[in-house]
C-alpha positions as a printed NumPy array, in Angstrom:
array([[ 77.791,  74.178, -22.974],
       [ 74.706,  73.708, -25.092],
       [ 72.821,  70.444, -24.981],
       [ 71.388,  68.155, -27.595],
       [ 68.655,  69.517, -29.915],
       [ 65.334,  67.651, -29.457],
       [ 62.088,  68.209, -31.384],
       [ 58.69 ,  67.874, -29.602],
       [ 55.063,  67.759, -30.822],
       [ 52.573,  67.143, -28.006],
       [ 49.827,  66.239, -30.513],
       [ 51.847,  63.715, -32.495],
       [ 51.878,  59.981, -31.865],
       [ 55.051,  58.28 , -33.073],
       [ 55.671,  54.613, -32.298],
       [ 59.462,  54.998, -31.907],
       [ 60.317,  58.702, -31.298],
       [ 63.967,  59.73 , -31.57 ],
       [ 63.649,  63.512, -31.227],
       [ 64.18 ,  64.283, -34.927],
       [ 61.754,  66.563, -36.837],
       [ 59.881,  63.64 , -38.368],
       [ 60.084,  61.47 , -35.233],
       [ 59.388,  64.   , -32.451],
       [ 58.812,  63.253, -28.803],
       [ 55.321,  63.844, -27.432],
       [ 56.191,  65.392, -24.038],
       [ 58.513,  68.261, -23.105],
       [ 58.449,  67.122, -19.477],
       [ 59.555,  63.585, -20.416],
       [ 62.489,  64.945, -22.449],
       [ 63.665,  67.253, -19.628],
       [ 63.338,  64.436, -17.115],
       [ 65.788,  62.321, -19.113],
       [ 67.95 ,  65.161, -20.613],
       [ 67.745,  68.315, -18.445],
       [ 70.048,  70.429, -20.687],
       [ 68.334,  69.523, -23.994],
       [ 67.647,  72.339, -26.481],
       [ 63.916,  72.008, -27.19 ],
       [ 62.135,  72.888, -30.406],
       [ 58.35 ,  72.672, -30.616],
       [ 56.024,  72.583, -33.6  ],
       [ 55.467,  75.966, -35.205],
       [ 51.793,  76.973, -35.375],
       [ 50.711,  78.027, -38.912],
       [ 49.882,  81.692, -39.358],
       [ 46.378,  82.712, -40.365],
       [ 45.701,  81.814, -43.991],
       [ 48.726,  79.506, -44.193],
       [ 48.422,  75.74 , -44.981],
       [ 48.333,  73.287, -42.056],
       [ 51.472,  71.72 , -40.663],
       [ 52.936,  68.893, -42.733],
       [ 52.401,  65.286, -41.788],
       [ 54.917,  64.171, -39.148],
       [ 56.942,  62.011, -41.518],
       [ 57.35 ,  64.938, -43.955],
       [ 58.627,  67.538, -41.472],
       [ 62.023,  69.287, -41.397],
       [ 63.664,  71.516, -38.797],
       [ 62.083,  74.621, -40.366],
       [ 58.66 ,  73.394, -39.155],
       [ 59.769,  73.896, -35.521],
       [ 60.673,  76.895, -33.371],
       [ 62.61 ,  77.093, -30.042],
       [ 60.392,  76.576, -27.003],
       [ 59.343,  79.835, -25.315],
       [ 60.93 ,  80.842, -22.041],
       [ 57.596,  80.64 , -20.164],
       [ 56.816,  77.17 , -21.49 ],
       [ 60.321,  75.959, -20.651],
       [ 60.106,  77.391, -17.13 ],
       [ 56.717,  75.711, -16.58 ],
       [ 57.998,  72.355, -17.877],
       [ 61.101,  72.515, -15.64 ],
       [ 58.883,  73.282, -12.646],
       [ 56.782,  70.225, -13.458],
       [ 59.932,  68.08 , -13.718],
       [ 61.049,  69.373, -10.317],
       [ 57.67 ,  68.615,  -8.705],
       [ 57.593,  65.148, -10.272],
       [ 61.081,  64.429,  -8.961],
       [ 60.084,  65.449,  -5.427],
       [ 56.922,  63.337,  -5.61 ],
       [ 58.876,  60.338,  -6.884],
       [ 61.393,  60.69 ,  -4.071],
       [ 58.62 ,  60.989,  -1.518],
       [ 56.836,  57.984,  -2.992],
       [ 60.025,  55.924,  -2.859],
       [ 60.555,  57.014,   0.713],
       [ 56.949,  56.169,   1.618],
       [ 57.225,  52.819,  -0.154],
       [ 60.272,  51.964,   1.897],
       [ 58.476,  53.055,   5.064],
       [ 55.291,  51.134,   4.178],
       [ 57.258,  48.009,   3.318],
       [ 59.064,  48.272,   6.632],
       [ 55.771,  48.793,   8.504],
       [ 54.179,  45.843,   6.675],
       [ 57.123,  43.622,   7.536],
       [ 56.913,  44.699,  11.202],
       [ 53.136,  44.104,  11.195],
       [ 53.564,  40.649,   9.673],
       [ 56.228,  39.862,  12.28 ],
       [ 53.953,  41.038,  15.099],
       [ 51.039,  39.033,  13.663],
       [ 53.157,  35.898,  13.346],
       [ 54.338,  36.337,  16.926],
       [ 50.748,  36.963,  18.04 ],
       [ 49.577,  33.799,  16.319],
       [ 52.347,  31.75 ,  17.882],
       [ 51.409,  33.125,  21.307],
       [ 47.724,  32.419,  20.556],
       [ 48.488,  28.749,  19.956],
       [ 49.48 ,  28.522,  23.629],
       [ 46.104,  29.862,  24.825],
       [ 43.763,  27.028,  25.807],
       [ 40.115,  27.58 ,  26.715],
       [ 38.472,  25.294,  29.254],
       [ 34.822,  24.921,  30.103],
       [ 34.215,  26.336,  33.588],
       [ 32.513,  23.495,  35.467],
       [ 31.715,  25.801,  38.4  ],
       [ 29.186,  27.704,  36.281],
       [ 25.609,  26.433,  35.742],
       [ 25.371,  23.574,  33.226],
       [ 24.432,  25.112,  29.848],
       [ 21.162,  24.167,  28.181],
       [ 21.553,  23.018,  24.577],
       [ 19.244,  25.138,  22.416],
       [ 18.41 ,  26.116,  18.84 ],
       [ 18.004,  29.716,  17.701],
       [ 14.21 ,  29.48 ,  17.516],
       [ 14.089,  28.62 ,  21.255],
       [ 16.141,  31.558,  22.515],
       [ 13.314,  33.811,  23.702],
       [ 12.56 ,  31.63 ,  26.74 ],
       [ 16.246,  31.308,  27.712],
       [ 17.093,  34.962,  28.415],
       [ 19.587,  35.439,  31.251],
       [ 20.398,  31.724,  31.192],
       [ 23.594,  29.887,  30.327],
       [ 23.136,  28.08 ,  27.033],
       [ 25.061,  26.132,  24.408],
       [ 24.38 ,  26.663,  20.714],
       [ 26.067,  25.343,  17.572],
       [ 25.972,  26.68 ,  14.043],
       [ 27.814,  28.414,  11.225],
       [ 29.594,  31.776,  11.27 ],
       [ 27.244,  33.804,   9.081],
       [ 29.017,  37.14 ,   9.564],
       [ 32.19 ,  38.057,  11.418],
       [ 33.629,  41.334,  12.721],
       [ 36.771,  41.52 ,  14.823],
       [ 38.01 ,  44.576,  16.689],
       [ 40.51 ,  45.201,  19.46 ],
       [ 39.706,  42.905,  22.382],
       [ 36.311,  41.899,  21.015],
       [ 34.864,  39.71 ,  18.226],
       [ 31.254,  39.817,  17.014],
       [ 29.757,  36.756,  15.317],
       [ 26.338,  36.402,  13.726],
       [ 25.675,  32.705,  14.178],
       [ 23.275,  30.787,  11.896],
       [ 21.867,  27.395,  12.826],
       [ 19.137,  27.037,  10.19 ],
       [ 16.331,  27.971,  12.574],
       [ 17.466,  31.557,  13.061],
       [ 20.335,  33.923,  13.799],
       [ 22.099,  34.928,  17.02 ],
       [ 24.658,  37.634,  17.761],
       [ 27.593,  36.301,  19.767],
       [ 30.18 ,  38.422,  21.583],
       [ 33.645,  37.031,  22.285],
       [ 35.785,  38.957,  24.785],
       [ 38.875,  38.47 ,  26.925],
       [ 40.578,  35.095,  26.627],
       [ 37.942,  33.935,  24.109],
       [ 39.43 ,  36.352,  21.535],
       [ 43.059,  35.406,  22.223],
       [ 43.047,  31.829,  20.926],
       [ 44.513,  30.711,  17.614],
       [ 40.995,  29.83 ,  16.409],
       [ 39.77 ,  33.339,  17.253],
       [ 42.563,  34.955,  15.231],
       [ 42.047,  32.699,  12.21 ],
       [ 38.25 ,  32.313,  12.302],
       [ 36.512,  32.552,   8.903],
       [ 32.949,  32.935,   7.638],
       [ 31.031,  29.616,   7.337],
       [ 33.196,  27.865,   9.916],
       [ 31.204,  25.586,  12.243],
       [ 31.381,  26.559,  15.916],
       [ 29.884,  25.579,  19.238],
       [ 29.503,  28.363,  21.809],
       [ 28.626,  28.457,  25.521],
       [ 27.624,  31.637,  27.325],
       [ 24.876,  33.715,  28.9  ],
       [ 22.047,  35.032,  26.741],
       [ 21.459,  38.732,  27.385],
       [ 19.039,  41.321,  26.009],
       [ 20.857,  43.898,  23.89 ],
       [ 21.23 ,  47.357,  25.346],
       [ 18.635,  49.979,  24.516],
       [ 19.337,  51.607,  21.163],
       [ 21.289,  48.606,  19.866],
       [ 20.036,  46.056,  17.359],
       [ 20.62 ,  42.331,  16.982],
       [ 18.575,  39.361,  15.718],
       [ 15.871,  38.651,  18.306],
       [ 17.114,  41.657,  20.314],
       [ 19.474,  39.473,  22.32 ],
       [ 23.115,  38.403,  22.214],
       [ 25.183,  35.608,  23.66 ],
       [ 28.103,  36.694,  25.857],
       [ 30.448,  33.734,  25.463],
       [ 32.585,  32.201,  28.209],
       [ 33.671,  29.165,  26.167],
       [ 33.664,  28.224,  22.508],
       [ 35.315,  25.87 ,  20.052],
       [ 35.684,  25.471,  16.308],
       [ 34.231,  22.219,  15.04 ],
       [ 35.247,  22.753,  11.405],
       [ 37.106,  25.707,   9.914],
       [ 36.092,  27.064,   6.486],
       [ 38.659,  28.285,   3.929],
       [ 39.916,  31.87 ,   4.116],
       [ 41.859,  34.159,   1.781],
       [ 41.103,  33.799,  -1.926],
       [ 38.956,  30.731,  -1.227],
       [ 36.893,  32.474,   1.463],
       [ 33.121,  32.07 ,   1.171],
       [ 32.496,  35.74 ,   0.347],
       [ 34.975,  35.51 ,  -2.538],
       [ 33.33 ,  32.429,  -4.035],
       [ 29.68 ,  33.441,  -3.709],
       [ 28.411,  36.882,  -4.715],
       [ 24.937,  38.096,  -5.648],
       [ 26.518,  39.82 ,  -8.652],
       [ 28.306,  36.722,  -9.962],
       [ 27.33 ,  35.081, -13.251],
       [ 24.099,  32.978, -13.052],
       [ 25.969,  29.893, -14.314],
       [ 28.466,  30.234, -11.452],
       [ 25.619,  30.656,  -8.973],
       [ 23.989,  27.51 , -10.381],
       [ 27.208,  25.507,  -9.979],
       [ 27.559,  26.819,  -6.42 ],
       [ 23.88 ,  26.457,  -5.516],
       [ 24.876,  24.393,  -2.453],
       [ 26.661,  27.493,  -1.148],
       [ 24.178,  30.072,  -2.466],
       [ 21.507,  28.413,  -0.308],
       [ 23.394,  29.618,   2.78 ],
       [ 22.602,  33.225,   1.895],
       [ 19.71 ,  34.977,   3.594],
       [ 17.697,  35.544,   0.418],
       [ 17.904,  31.947,  -0.824],
       [ 17.205,  30.459,   2.612],
       [ 14.284,  32.83 ,   3.174],
       [ 12.757,  31.77 ,  -0.156],
       [ 13.031,  28.124,   0.889],
       [ 11.373,  28.897,   4.242],
       [  8.551,  30.709,   2.45 ],
       [  8.242,  27.752,   0.082],
       [  7.863,  25.358,   3.017],
       [  5.178,  27.61 ,   4.496],
       [  3.299,  27.772,   1.176],
       [  3.136,  23.964,   1.008],
       [  2.163,  23.749,   4.682],
       [ -0.694,  26.223,   4.321],
       [ -1.973,  24.656,   1.102],
       [ -2.22 ,  21.39 ,   2.99 ],
       [ -4.095,  23.156,   5.795],
       [ -6.429,  24.83 ,   3.288],
       [ -7.212,  21.539,   1.541],
       [ -7.691,  19.804,   4.872],
       [-10.219,  22.454,   5.935],
       [-12.204,  21.666,   2.759],
       [-11.92 ,  17.892,   3.247],
       [ -9.744,  17.433,   0.188],
       [ -7.495,  14.385,   0.731],
       [ -3.822,  14.184,  -0.222],
       [ -2.714,  11.216,  -2.336],
       [  0.649,  10.297,  -3.899],
       [  0.377,   9.248,  -7.578],
       [  3.327,   7.679,  -9.444],
       [  5.948,   9.687, -11.319],
       [  6.72 ,   6.867, -13.792],
       [  3.896,   6.602, -16.327],
       [  3.024,   5.099, -19.711],
       [  0.632,   7.806, -20.912],
       [  0.867,  11.458, -21.903],
       [ -1.264,  14.277, -20.505],
       [ -0.012,  17.53 , -22.018],
       [  1.43 ,  16.443, -25.387],
       [  4.001,  13.869, -26.463],
       [  6.636,  16.388, -27.56 ],
       [  7.484,  17.313, -23.964],
       [  7.793,  13.8  , -22.502],
       [ 10.968,  12.534, -20.829],
       [ 11.269,   8.946, -22.092],
       [ 13.113,   6.07 , -20.399],
       [ 13.253,   2.275, -20.46 ],
       [ 11.074,   0.528, -17.885],
       [ 12.309,  -3.098, -17.875],
       [ 12.178,  -3.244, -21.66 ],
       [  8.958,  -1.22 , -22.   ],
       [  8.894,   2.489, -22.987],
       [  7.833,   4.725, -20.099],
       [  7.891,   8.429, -19.242],
       [  8.327,  10.823, -16.358],
       [  4.931,  12.277, -15.555],
       [  3.809,  15.613, -16.983],
       [  0.867,  15.7  , -14.591],
       [ -0.814,  13.479, -11.99 ],
       [ -4.274,  14.606, -13.055],
       [ -5.429,  11.353, -14.686],
       [ -4.528,   9.358, -11.587],
       [ -6.232,  11.878,  -9.312],
       [ -9.483,  11.454, -11.268],
       [ -9.463,   7.728, -10.507],
       [ -9.569,   8.539,  -6.773],
       [-12.774,  10.618,  -6.823],
       [-15.185,   7.668,  -6.567],
       [-13.421,   6.154,  -3.551],
       [-11.773,   8.978,  -1.637],
       [-13.707,  12.024,  -2.823],
       [-11.974,  15.311,  -3.656],
       [ -8.216,  14.79 ,  -3.773],
       [ -4.956,  16.652,  -4.321],
       [ -1.255,  15.897,  -4.593],
       [  2.011,  17.807,  -4.315],
       [  4.373,  16.01 ,  -6.664],
       [  7.165,  16.739,  -9.113],
       [  6.169,  17.002, -12.777],
       [  8.55 ,  16.893, -15.72 ],
       [  8.41 ,  18.698, -19.064],
       [ 11.034,  18.154, -21.793],
       [ 10.23 ,  21.603, -23.107],
       [ 13.216,  23.507, -24.472],
       [ 12.022,  26.87 , -23.196],
       [ 14.871,  28.696, -21.5  ],
       [ 12.717,  31.436, -20.003],
       [ 12.477,  32.895, -16.537],
       [  9.294,  30.927, -15.799],
       [ 10.136,  27.447, -17.122],
       [ 11.666,  24.446, -15.364],
       [ 12.162,  20.887, -16.611],
       [ 11.258,  19.6  , -13.139],
       [  8.852,  21.571, -10.988],
       [  6.609,  21.108,  -7.973],
       [  3.074,  20.562,  -9.228],
       [  0.184,  21.071,  -6.834],
       [ -2.852,  19.418,  -8.44 ],
       [ -6.433,  18.869,  -7.308],
       [ -9.514,  17.114,  -8.683],
       [-13.03 ,  17.849,  -7.436],
       [-16.211,  15.838,  -8.004],
       [-19.76 ,  17.094,  -8.678],
       [-18.844,  20.689,  -9.531],
       [-19.479,  23.029, -12.434],
       [-17.076,  25.501, -14.057],
       [-18.019,  28.388, -11.771],
       [-17.479,  26.123,  -8.755],
       [-13.987,  25.336, -10.049],
       [-13.041,  29.014, -10.415],
       [-14.443,  29.846,  -6.983],
       [-12.506,  26.982,  -5.4  ],
       [ -9.167,  28.036,  -6.977],
       [ -9.692,  31.627,  -5.836],
       [-10.744,  30.546,  -2.326],
       [ -7.787,  28.219,  -1.763],
       [ -5.166,  30.695,  -3.037],
       [ -6.583,  33.575,  -0.983],
       [ -6.824,  31.327,   2.084],
       [ -3.144,  30.419,   1.718],
       [ -2.119,  34.066,   1.273],
       [ -4.069,  35.028,   4.395],
       [ -2.327,  32.275,   6.37 ],
       [  1.094,  33.348,   5.093],
       [  0.537,  36.981,   6.049],
       [ -0.822,  35.973,   9.46 ],
       [  2.411,  34.058,  10.165],
       [  4.801,  36.674,  11.65 ],
       [  8.005,  35.003,  10.45 ],
       [  6.742,  34.344,   6.923],
       [  5.073,  37.73 ,   6.478],
       [  8.392,  39.316,   7.487],
       [ 10.074,  37.348,   4.678],
       [  7.354,  38.296,   2.16 ],
       [  7.625,  42.022,   2.846],
       [ 11.422,  41.91 ,   3.058],
       [ 11.709,  40.311,  -0.397],
       [  8.655,  42.035,  -1.879],
       [  8.079,  45.318,   0.009],
       [  5.295,  46.379,  -2.351],
       [  3.237,  43.186,  -2.019],
       [ -0.498,  43.805,  -1.878],
       [ -2.936,  40.983,  -1.159],
       [ -5.13 ,  40.485,  -4.255],
       [ -8.7  ,  41.669,  -3.937],
       [-11.635,  39.38 ,  -4.636],
       [-13.295,  38.393,  -6.85 ],
       [-10.526,  37.796,  -9.366],
       [-11.089,  39.319, -12.787],
       [-12.667,  36.888, -15.289],
       [-11.73 ,  37.371, -18.944],
       [-13.003,  35.21 , -21.811],
       [-10.4  ,  34.113, -24.371],
       [-12.245,  35.875, -27.228],
       [-12.317,  39.119, -25.236],
       [ -8.598,  38.71 , -24.523],
       [ -7.88 ,  38.432, -28.262],
       [ -9.844,  41.646, -28.821],
       [ -7.904,  43.347, -26.004],
       [ -4.625,  42.372, -27.651],
       [ -5.878,  43.686, -31.001],
       [ -7.106,  46.961, -29.486],
       [ -3.78 ,  47.464, -27.72 ],
       [ -1.724,  46.569, -30.812],
       [  0.088,  43.709, -29.072],
       [  1.323,  41.53 , -31.921],
       [  2.487,  37.922, -32.179],
       [  5.45 ,  36.469, -34.05 ],
       [  4.379,  34.247, -36.928],
       [  5.334,  30.573, -36.988],
       [  5.605,  28.002, -39.777],
       [  3.803,  24.651, -39.86 ],
       [  6.551,  23.124, -37.687],
       [  6.126,  25.765, -34.996],
       [  9.395,  27.531, -35.805],
       [  9.538,  31.335, -35.639],
       [  9.433,  33.203, -38.958],
       [ 11.779,  36.127, -39.633],
       [ 11.836,  38.775, -42.347],
       [ 14.669,  39.063, -44.888],
       [ 16.378,  41.707, -42.706],
       [ 16.343,  39.354, -39.689],
       [ 13.522,  41.074, -37.81 ],
       [ 10.633,  38.937, -36.448],
       [  7.64 ,  38.631, -38.777],
       [  4.719,  39.914, -36.699],
       [  0.954,  39.911, -37.136],
       [ -2.255,  40.62 , -35.242],
       [ -3.67 ,  37.997, -32.855],
       [ -6.673,  36.1  , -34.175],
       [ -9.254,  33.857, -32.517],
       [ -7.763,  30.362, -32.565],
       [ -4.227,  31.487, -31.699],
       [ -2.409,  30.165, -28.664],
       [ -1.593,  33.486, -26.964],
       [  2.182,  33.742, -26.648],
       [  3.783,  34.03 , -23.209],
       [  5.12 ,  37.558, -23.794],
       [  1.774,  38.902, -25.006],
       [ -0.093,  37.178, -22.19 ],
       [  2.264,  38.6  , -19.576],
       [  2.1  ,  42.075, -21.071],
       [ -1.687,  41.953, -20.887],
       [ -1.853,  40.833, -17.264],
       [  0.915,  43.264, -16.242],
       [ -1.131,  46.085, -17.785],
       [ -4.338,  44.962, -16.059],
       [ -2.235,  44.468, -12.866],
       [ -4.709,  42.137, -11.163],
       [ -5.111,  38.34 , -11.002],
       [ -6.971,  37.247, -14.149],
       [ -8.984,  34.072, -14.793],
       [ -8.514,  33.639, -18.559],
       [-11.245,  31.206, -19.705],
       [-12.801,  29.537, -22.749],
       [ -9.763,  28.48 , -24.799],
       [-10.135,  26.924, -28.273],
       [-10.394,  23.149, -28.241],
       [ -7.521,  22.722, -30.71 ],
       [ -4.912,  24.306, -28.427],
       [ -5.959,  22.478, -25.247],
       [ -5.619,  18.931, -23.896],
       [ -7.87 ,  16.102, -25.108],
       [ -9.7  ,  15.596, -21.789],
       [-11.095,  19.14 , -21.447],
       [-14.849,  19.565, -21.584],
       [-16.304,  21.673, -24.406],
       [-18.379,  24.763, -23.714],
       [-22.081,  23.795, -24.112],
       [-23.419,  25.472, -27.261],
       [-19.93 ,  26.633, -28.359],
       [-18.25 ,  23.319, -29.085],
       [-15.052,  24.789, -30.565],
       [-14.061,  26.111, -27.13 ],
       [-13.417,  24.509, -23.748],
       [-14.366,  25.038, -20.135],
       [-10.718,  25.684, -19.363],
       [ -8.967,  28.313, -17.282],
       [ -5.512,  29.795, -16.737],
       [ -4.962,  31.954, -13.672],
       [ -2.576,  34.76 , -14.635],
       [ -0.644,  36.818, -12.101],
       [  1.17 ,  40.135, -12.736],
       [  4.934,  39.857, -13.323],
       [  4.757,  36.067, -13.797],
       [  1.866,  35.106, -16.047],
       [  0.195,  31.724, -15.75 ],
       [  0.446,  30.034, -12.35 ],
       [ -2.619,  27.747, -12.61 ],
       [ -4.107,  25.76 , -15.472],
       [ -7.356,  23.848, -15.099],
       [-10.59 ,  22.716, -16.706],
       [-13.739,  20.732, -16.413],
       [-13.158,  17.113, -17.503],
       [-15.058,  15.206, -20.189],
       [-17.428,  12.906, -18.292],
       [-19.142,  11.148, -21.234],
       [-17.537,   7.902, -22.445],
       [-18.315,   8.367, -26.147],
       [-17.205,  12.003, -26.109],
       [-13.883,  10.984, -24.558],
       [-13.352,   8.309, -27.217],
       [-13.953,  10.935, -29.9  ],
       [-11.451,  13.233, -28.161],
       [ -8.783,  10.522, -28.354],
       [ -9.498,  10.152, -32.071],
       [ -9.432,  13.923, -32.653],
       [ -5.944,  14.129, -31.074],
       [ -4.643,  10.951, -32.748],
       [ -4.132,   9.207, -29.392],
       [ -4.404,   5.428, -29.024],
       [ -6.996,   4.939, -26.23 ],
       [ -5.769,   1.443, -25.289],
       [ -3.137,   2.504, -22.675],
       [ -5.755,   4.815, -21.121],
       [ -8.31 ,   2.06 , -20.419],
       [ -8.093,   2.623, -16.67 ],
       [ -8.84 ,   6.314, -17.165],
       [-11.552,   5.855, -19.785],
       [-13.451,   3.261, -17.715],
       [-14.151,   5.894, -15.056],
       [-16.87 ,   7.029, -17.503],
       [-18.499,   3.564, -17.451],
       [-18.52 ,   2.926, -13.706],
       [-20.534,   5.82 , -12.335],
       [-19.271,   8.852, -14.214],
       [-19.577,  12.273, -12.606],
       [-19.1  ,  15.908, -13.549],
       [-15.669,  16.865, -12.288],
       [-12.93 ,  19.42 , -12.74 ],
       [ -9.43 ,  20.074, -11.594],
       [ -6.296,  22.154, -11.935],
       [ -2.541,  22.241, -11.556],
       [ -0.616,  25.022,  -9.809],
       [  3.099,  25.648, -10.321],
       [  4.502,  26.193,  -6.834],
       [  7.651,  27.945,  -8.101],
       [  5.582,  30.371, -10.193],
       [  3.347,  31.201,  -7.235],
       [  6.453,  31.903,  -5.155],
       [  7.982,  34.056,  -7.913],
       [  4.832,  36.194,  -7.853],
       [  4.573,  36.288,  -4.058],
       [  8.26 ,  37.096,  -3.439],
       [  8.877,  39.219,  -6.559],
       [ 11.569,  36.937,  -7.999],
       [ 12.724,  37.51 , -11.57 ],
       [ 13.015,  33.785, -12.31 ],
       [ 11.323,  30.647, -10.982],
       [ 14.802,  29.103, -10.679],
       [ 15.255,  31.125,  -7.478],
       [ 12.229,  29.345,  -6.022],
       [ 13.472,  25.771,  -6.482],
       [ 15.936,  24.084,  -4.129],
       [ 18.048,  22.752,  -7.019],
       [ 16.521,  23.983, -10.286],
       [ 16.574,  21.662, -13.261]])
């Protein structure tokens, strides 16, 4: 008995095929799967020189021919194979579902049995010594107790490996025997807090572990269990997750090795700066963060009410440091500075750690030499510290200590370099807003003397030179009011920016105006009321001296040292 006639065109796409000439099915195999005895007609190919096949909706049965015997045989074979595969898949699915159910039953039974297992501290063994990870070296082959967080976890039959983190270091822990049979062992999750007792052993030759030792546990307990499943730590925090998510979860991101290593390097940087300053008899002071005066321009001040009087968060402690020179001598501070600068770039923060110093009785060359000396001294100390140098080279494998002396480049020569290398700037209007062409592209032009070199151009220049660069001699009109003018070239200042490859400016400094009348004229030139600055100005009346100073952005130095893309990685909680 003949079957139903069905028309097929494997190149056609019909939303609701019915098997008619102008609503053909797309697949012979699909038709045979549903209707094995169907009589199949396929689209007739046009002969050479004939017009192309009609549009689908215009076709009639004369546009189709019966399917060839070979094509039909091949399609039926495919249907047969698909049927066998489907049956096998259904069979496997049933088997897998049964196996999964049996596994879940075994696991539930195992967990119930595990709840009955109780560990007890063996009082017959030597009393454990409570230690931190940094102390482990001197406790080899001793029984110890250590507490921390489960940094990594790997369970296998009869054995569980834990990498424990306590903030001072890492330790591999091995749980065996009864220690792996408890309910806590079966349900342990990353970032749970645990306390473990056992014997500290050197790892076997050829094996690796933090510190080359591991703790063979004889007792342990969970102090606080972290979430598992979808809420597990590794599901919430990922290095590939969106930056906004990482910012919201910064309190968890800090537990990662990279973030914690950056913070350890940061602590070392501050420590060794203090040591470097101490070796040069530069004294640390702590100026206020609430101020009534500007230093770097009023547009970037954070304003607040101070008991009914307008006040600001400090942009710099420099002015206060200068007041200390006559009594304490050379001074420095490590304080937070605040800039209400809407610059969402990889090197800007609204709150950053500002390392500032002021030095008495120096000239401009002395200032540059001091900055270079202190930075190189700190780098030497960092690289001489085994733990910190390991972090530096782990995060920045290609780090090379900068050679001395640092390159010195005058501002006017830098402008010429930018011109010679065709590095352009985007034009701005009188309000400082970027100018664009009619087609939306930036309006660009050549740098000229007097321009404030843009961040991108500055970074491109220093990245090309690929060495630390002291950029000096900036125009007076683009620098702060207190900067001393270059003798004989009054339109320019004895100012300096230290530029580092991949980051740009990390230090800004200058010689300070030491003449009372000249400072008063500087206030007038900038349109600043000198009255609130009386305490600063009067330094020029009561034994003025030639002095200079600088500010260093700690996060920018770290970004250069550790090869971080953004300074936000180098702040505990970036703002």
